[in-house]
Amino acid sequence: MKKLFTLSMLLVATAIFAQEEATEKKLSITGSVDAYYQTYLSAPDNQGATFGTAFAGQSGFALGMANLIVGYEGEKAGAVIDLVTGPRGAGATFSNDIVDGIVNQAYVYWNVSDKTTLTFGRWNTFLGYEVIAPAGNFNYSCSYLFSSGPFSHMGLKADFALSDDFSLMLALTNPWDTNDVSMTGEYALGAQLGYKGQFLNLYYDSGNNGGLGFEIDYTGGFDFGDAFYLGINAAYNDNDGSGFYGAALYPQLSLSDSFGLGLRGEYFALHGDANNDESVFATTLTGSFTVDNLIIKPELRLDSGDEIYGNFIDSDGAPSDSLAAFTLAAIYTF
C-alpha cells in the first residue's frame, strides 16, 4: 500500500509539473519601465526648448513609460497585448481613438505553416531602425526618421519565410497610426523584403486626411567582429510633392560584457515648396551600462541646422540654429 501511495503521488506530481511546464511555454509576460533626467546644455530648462523628435521631450526628472506585454501561444495560433502608460506610451499611441495611452499593440496570429504567419490587429511598424520601447534601442532619444514615420499599423499582414536568407511581408492596413477609418474609407499598403538582416520597406496611402503618402525605407546593419556593429537607416517620403528624406548611421562598440558606446549620426531634411528644404544634422553619443536587467544610459546630443519640428533656443531664450542636451536614463526590463 505504501508503494502504491508513493507511486500515485509521483504520477500526480509528474502530471502537475507537465501541466505547469506546458502553461509556461504558452503564457509569457515581459515588459519594461524607464525614467530619465534631462538638462539642456545650450538653453534654459524652463523655456520650452525641445528637439524635433518623439519622446524624451521634458527637462528635469521625467517618466518615460511602463509597458506590459502578455502573449499566449497555442499550437497553431496565439495573441499578444502590449499595454503602455506614461508620456512615451501616450505619444506612441497619439492618445488616439483607442484607450488613451494604454494599448500599444493588440493582435492575434495564425501560424498557417512553418513558413507562413498571418497577423490581424494593431502592431508596431516595420519601417525604420528604432522602436517605441526604449529597451530595444541603443540610443535613448529618438531619430527624426523614426519620429516622422508610422509608429503602428492596424490591419492584416502576412509574413513569409521564402528561404533561410529571404523573407517577405505584405500588409493591408488603415493609414498610418489610424485605428478607425469609418469616416474616410482610406486604406494603406505595406511590404517588406528581407535578406540576411537587411530590409527594404515600402508603405503607401493616398495622403488624404493627414495620410503619409509614399515612403521607402532601408534598415539594416553589419557586424565587424564580435565588438563592433554598424546599423544603417535611410528613408524617402513623398506626399503630393512634399515630404522628408534622410539617413542615419549607428556605430556601436562593445567595450565589455556590461558596457558599450553607441553613436547616432543623422541627416534629416524636408523637401517641397512649402518646406523650403529645411534640414538638420543630429549627433547623439550614448553609453550603455547593464546591471542584471537594469540598463543605465548617459547620453549627449547636439542638433544643428534648421529647427524642423523642434524649438532651438540659446542661453538667453533667443532662436538658435543648434540645441545640446545631457540625458541620463534608466531602463528596467523583465
Coordinates of C-alpha atoms in Angstrom, one line a residue:
M1 CA 0.0 0.0 0.0
K2 CA 2.8 2.4 0.8
K3 CA 4.5 1.8 -2.5
L4 CA 1.2 2.3 -4.3
F5 CA 0.6 5.6 -2.5
T6 CA 4.1 6.7 -3.3
L7 CA 3.6 5.8 -7.0
S8 CA 0.3 7.6 -7.1
M9 CA 1.8 10.8 -5.6
L10 CA 4.7 10.6 -8.1
L11 CA 2.2 10.3 -11.0
V12 CA 0.2 13.3 -9.7
A13 CA 3.3 15.4 -9.2
T14 CA 4.5 14.5 -12.7
A15 CA 1.1 15.5 -14.2
I16 CA 1.1 18.8 -12.3
F17 CA 4.7 19.6 -13.4
A18 CA 3.9 18.7 -17.0
Q19 CA 0.8 21.0 -16.9
E20 CA 2.8 23.8 -15.4
E21 CA 5.6 23.4 -17.9
A22 CA 3.0 23.5 -20.8
T23 CA 1.5 26.6 -19.3
E24 CA 4.9 28.3 -19.0
K25 CA 5.5 27.6 -22.7
K26 CA 2.2 29.1 -23.7
L27 CA 2.0 32.2 -21.5
S28 CA 4.7 34.9 -21.5
I29 CA 4.8 38.1 -19.6
T30 CA 7.5 40.7 -20.4
G31 CA 7.9 44.5 -20.3
S32 CA 9.9 47.4 -19.2
V33 CA 9.9 50.6 -17.1
D34 CA 12.0 53.7 -17.8
A35 CA 12.7 57.1 -16.4
Y36 CA 15.2 59.9 -17.2
Y37 CA 16.7 63.2 -16.2
Q38 CA 17.4 65.7 -18.9
T39 CA 19.1 69.1 -18.9
Y40 CA 19.8 71.4 -21.8
L41 CA 23.4 72.5 -22.1
S42 CA 22.9 75.4 -24.5
A43 CA 19.4 76.6 -23.4
P44 CA 17.5 77.2 -20.1
D45 CA 15.5 74.2 -18.8
N46 CA 12.4 76.4 -18.2
Q47 CA 11.7 77.9 -21.6
G48 CA 10.4 75.0 -23.7
A49 CA 13.5 74.0 -25.6
T50 CA 12.9 70.8 -27.5
F51 CA 14.5 68.6 -30.2
G52 CA 12.2 67.9 -33.1
T53 CA 11.8 64.2 -32.3
A54 CA 9.4 62.0 -30.4
F55 CA 9.5 61.2 -26.7
A56 CA 12.0 62.3 -24.0
G57 CA 11.0 66.0 -24.5
Q58 CA 10.9 67.1 -20.9
S59 CA 13.6 68.7 -18.8
G60 CA 14.4 67.7 -15.2
F61 CA 13.2 64.3 -13.9
A62 CA 10.6 62.6 -16.1
L63 CA 8.9 59.3 -16.7
G64 CA 9.3 57.6 -20.0
M65 CA 6.8 54.7 -20.0
A66 CA 5.9 51.4 -18.5
N67 CA 4.7 48.6 -20.7
L68 CA 3.4 45.1 -20.1
I69 CA 3.4 42.6 -22.9
V70 CA 1.3 39.5 -22.4
G71 CA 1.5 36.7 -25.0
Y72 CA -0.4 33.4 -25.2
E73 CA 0.7 30.9 -27.8
G74 CA -1.2 27.8 -28.8
E75 CA -0.1 25.0 -31.1
K76 CA -1.0 27.0 -34.2
A77 CA -2.3 30.4 -33.1
G78 CA -1.9 33.0 -30.4
A79 CA -2.5 36.5 -29.2
V80 CA -0.4 39.4 -27.9
I81 CA -1.4 42.5 -26.0
D82 CA 1.1 45.3 -25.2
L83 CA -0.2 47.8 -22.6
V84 CA 1.6 51.1 -22.1
T85 CA 1.3 54.1 -19.8
G86 CA 3.3 57.3 -19.2
P87 CA 4.2 60.1 -21.6
R88 CA 6.1 57.9 -24.1
G89 CA 3.2 55.5 -24.2
A90 CA 0.7 58.3 -24.8
G91 CA 3.0 59.7 -27.5
A92 CA 3.3 56.3 -29.2
T93 CA -0.5 55.9 -29.4
F94 CA -1.2 59.5 -30.1
S95 CA -3.9 59.3 -27.4
N96 CA -5.9 58.2 -30.5
D97 CA -9.3 56.6 -31.0
I98 CA -8.2 53.7 -28.8
V99 CA -8.0 54.0 -25.0
D100 CA -5.7 57.0 -24.4
G101 CA -2.1 55.9 -23.9
I102 CA -3.0 52.3 -23.0
V103 CA -3.0 49.9 -26.0
N104 CA 0.2 49.9 -27.9
Q105 CA -0.3 46.6 -29.7
A106 CA -3.1 44.1 -29.6
Y107 CA -3.1 41.3 -32.3
V108 CA -3.9 37.7 -33.0
Y109 CA -1.8 35.5 -35.2
W110 CA -2.1 32.2 -37.0
N111 CA 0.9 30.1 -38.0
V112 CA -0.5 28.7 -41.2
S113 CA 2.6 26.7 -41.8
D114 CA 6.3 26.7 -40.8
K115 CA 6.9 29.4 -43.4
T116 CA 3.7 31.5 -43.3
T117 CA 2.2 33.6 -40.5
L118 CA -0.9 35.8 -40.6
T119 CA -1.3 38.6 -38.1
F120 CA -4.5 40.6 -37.5
G121 CA -4.8 43.6 -35.2
R122 CA -2.6 46.5 -34.2
W123 CA 1.1 46.0 -34.3
N124 CA 4.2 48.3 -34.3
T125 CA 5.6 49.5 -37.5
F126 CA 8.0 47.6 -39.7
L127 CA 9.6 50.8 -41.0
G128 CA 12.8 52.3 -39.5
Y129 CA 15.7 51.3 -37.4
E130 CA 14.3 52.3 -34.0
V131 CA 11.3 51.1 -32.0
I132 CA 8.9 52.5 -29.4
A133 CA 10.1 50.6 -26.3
P134 CA 13.5 52.2 -25.2
A135 CA 14.9 48.8 -24.2
G136 CA 15.0 47.9 -27.9
N137 CA 17.2 50.9 -28.9
F138 CA 20.8 51.7 -28.1
N139 CA 20.2 55.5 -28.0
Y140 CA 17.6 56.7 -25.6
S141 CA 16.4 59.7 -27.5
C142 CA 14.8 59.0 -31.0
S143 CA 15.8 60.0 -34.5
Y144 CA 14.0 62.3 -36.9
L145 CA 13.4 59.4 -39.3
F146 CA 11.7 57.3 -36.6
S147 CA 9.7 60.2 -35.4
S148 CA 8.4 61.2 -38.8
G149 CA 7.2 57.7 -39.9
P150 CA 4.5 55.5 -38.6
F151 CA 4.5 54.1 -35.1
S152 CA 1.9 51.4 -35.5
H153 CA -0.4 49.8 -38.1
M154 CA -4.0 48.5 -37.7
G155 CA -4.7 45.7 -40.2
L156 CA -3.7 42.4 -41.6
K157 CA -0.2 41.2 -42.6
A158 CA 1.3 38.0 -43.9
D159 CA 4.9 37.0 -43.2
F160 CA 6.6 34.5 -45.5
A161 CA 9.9 32.8 -44.9
L162 CA 11.0 32.3 -48.5
S163 CA 14.2 30.6 -47.6
D164 CA 16.9 30.7 -44.9
D165 CA 18.0 34.1 -46.2
F166 CA 14.9 35.7 -47.7
S167 CA 11.7 36.9 -46.1
L168 CA 8.7 38.8 -47.4
M169 CA 5.9 40.6 -45.6
L170 CA 2.7 42.0 -47.2
A171 CA 0.2 44.2 -45.4
L172 CA -3.2 45.8 -45.9
T173 CA -3.9 48.3 -43.1
N174 CA -5.6 51.5 -42.1
P175 CA -3.5 54.6 -42.9
W176 CA -0.5 55.2 -40.5
D177 CA -1.4 55.3 -36.8
T178 CA -5.1 55.2 -37.5
N179 CA -7.4 52.8 -35.7
D180 CA -10.7 53.9 -37.2
V181 CA -11.4 54.7 -40.9
S182 CA -15.2 54.8 -40.7
M183 CA -15.3 58.5 -41.7
T184 CA -12.8 58.2 -44.5
G185 CA -12.7 54.7 -46.0
E186 CA -9.0 55.1 -46.6
Y187 CA -6.6 52.1 -46.5
A188 CA -2.8 51.6 -46.9
L189 CA -0.5 49.1 -48.3
G190 CA 2.8 47.9 -46.9
A191 CA 5.6 45.5 -47.9
Q192 CA 9.0 44.4 -46.6
L193 CA 11.7 42.3 -48.3
G194 CA 14.4 40.9 -46.1
Y195 CA 17.7 39.4 -46.9
K196 CA 20.2 38.3 -44.2
G197 CA 19.2 41.1 -41.8
Q198 CA 18.8 43.8 -44.4
F199 CA 15.3 45.1 -45.0
L200 CA 13.7 47.1 -47.8
N201 CA 10.4 48.6 -46.6
L202 CA 7.6 50.2 -48.6
Y203 CA 4.5 52.0 -47.5
Y204 CA 1.7 53.7 -49.4
D205 CA -1.5 55.6 -48.6
S206 CA -3.4 58.2 -50.6
G207 CA -2.0 61.1 -48.5
N208 CA -5.5 62.3 -47.9
N209 CA -6.9 63.2 -44.4
G210 CA -3.4 63.5 -42.9
G211 CA -2.0 60.4 -44.6
L212 CA 1.7 59.8 -45.0
G213 CA 1.7 59.2 -48.8
F214 CA 4.6 57.1 -50.1
E215 CA 7.7 56.0 -48.1
I216 CA 10.6 53.8 -49.0
D217 CA 12.9 52.8 -46.2
Y218 CA 16.1 50.7 -45.8
T219 CA 17.0 49.3 -42.4
G220 CA 19.9 47.0 -41.7
G221 CA 23.4 46.6 -40.3
F222 CA 26.6 44.7 -40.3
D223 CA 28.8 43.1 -37.7
F224 CA 32.5 43.8 -37.9
G225 CA 34.0 41.3 -35.5
D226 CA 32.5 40.5 -32.1
A227 CA 32.7 44.0 -30.6
F228 CA 31.7 46.4 -33.4
Y229 CA 28.3 46.8 -35.1
L230 CA 27.2 49.4 -37.7
G231 CA 23.4 50.0 -38.1
I232 CA 22.0 51.9 -41.1
N233 CA 18.7 53.6 -41.8
A234 CA 17.7 55.6 -44.8
A235 CA 14.3 56.8 -46.0
Y236 CA 12.5 58.9 -48.5
N237 CA 8.9 60.1 -48.2
D238 CA 6.7 62.0 -50.6
N239 CA 3.1 63.2 -50.2
D240 CA 1.9 65.2 -53.2
G241 CA 5.3 66.8 -53.8
S242 CA 6.3 67.4 -50.2
G243 CA 7.9 65.1 -47.6
F244 CA 11.1 64.2 -46.0
Y245 CA 14.3 62.2 -46.5
G246 CA 17.4 61.4 -44.5
A247 CA 19.9 58.8 -43.4
A248 CA 21.4 57.7 -40.1
L249 CA 24.4 55.6 -39.1
Y250 CA 24.6 53.7 -35.8
P251 CA 28.1 52.6 -35.0
Q252 CA 28.2 50.7 -31.7
L253 CA 31.2 49.4 -29.8
S254 CA 31.1 46.8 -27.0
L255 CA 33.8 47.5 -24.5
S256 CA 33.0 44.8 -22.0
D257 CA 30.1 42.4 -21.2
S258 CA 28.4 45.2 -19.3
F259 CA 29.3 48.5 -21.1
G260 CA 29.1 49.8 -24.6
L261 CA 29.2 53.1 -26.6
G262 CA 26.9 54.0 -29.4
L263 CA 26.9 57.0 -31.8
R264 CA 24.0 58.0 -33.9
G265 CA 24.8 60.5 -36.7
E266 CA 21.7 61.6 -38.7
Y267 CA 21.0 63.9 -41.5
F268 CA 17.3 64.8 -42.0
A269 CA 15.6 67.2 -44.4
L270 CA 12.2 68.3 -45.6
H271 CA 11.5 68.8 -49.3
G272 CA 8.8 70.6 -51.3
D273 CA 8.0 74.3 -51.8
A274 CA 6.1 74.6 -48.5
N275 CA 9.1 73.3 -46.5
N276 CA 12.0 75.4 -48.0
D277 CA 14.3 72.4 -47.9
E278 CA 14.9 72.8 -44.2
S279 CA 17.5 70.3 -42.8
V280 CA 19.2 69.3 -39.5
F281 CA 22.2 67.2 -38.5
A282 CA 21.9 65.4 -35.2
T283 CA 24.7 63.7 -33.3
T284 CA 24.0 61.6 -30.3
L285 CA 26.6 59.7 -28.2
T286 CA 25.2 57.2 -25.7
G287 CA 26.8 54.9 -23.1
S288 CA 25.0 51.7 -22.0
F289 CA 25.8 50.1 -18.7
T290 CA 24.0 47.0 -17.7
V291 CA 23.5 45.6 -14.1
D292 CA 21.3 42.5 -14.2
N293 CA 18.1 43.7 -16.0
L294 CA 18.8 47.4 -15.4
I295 CA 20.2 49.5 -18.2
I296 CA 21.7 52.9 -17.4
K297 CA 22.2 55.2 -20.3
P298 CA 24.1 58.6 -20.1
E299 CA 23.7 60.5 -23.4
L300 CA 24.9 63.7 -25.0
R301 CA 23.0 65.1 -28.0
L302 CA 23.7 68.0 -30.3
D303 CA 21.3 69.0 -33.1
S304 CA 22.3 71.8 -35.5
G305 CA 20.7 73.3 -38.6
D306 CA 17.1 74.4 -39.1
E307 CA 14.7 73.7 -36.2
I308 CA 12.5 71.4 -38.4
Y309 CA 9.9 70.5 -35.7
G310 CA 11.7 71.5 -32.5
N311 CA 12.4 74.6 -30.6
F312 CA 16.1 75.5 -30.7
I313 CA 16.9 78.4 -28.4
D314 CA 20.1 79.7 -26.9
S315 CA 21.0 80.5 -23.2
D316 CA 19.1 83.8 -23.5
G317 CA 16.0 82.2 -24.9
A318 CA 16.5 83.6 -28.4
P319 CA 16.1 81.5 -31.5
S320 CA 19.2 79.4 -32.3
D321 CA 20.4 77.1 -35.0
S322 CA 21.5 74.4 -32.5
L323 CA 20.5 72.7 -29.3
A324 CA 22.5 70.5 -26.9
A325 CA 21.4 68.3 -24.0
F326 CA 22.6 65.8 -21.5
T327 CA 20.2 62.9 -20.6
L328 CA 20.6 60.2 -18.0
A329 CA 18.1 57.3 -18.5
A330 CA 17.4 54.1 -16.5
I331 CA 15.5 51.2 -18.1
Y332 CA 14.5 48.0 -16.4
T333 CA 13.3 45.0 -18.4
F334 CA 11.6 41.9 -17.2

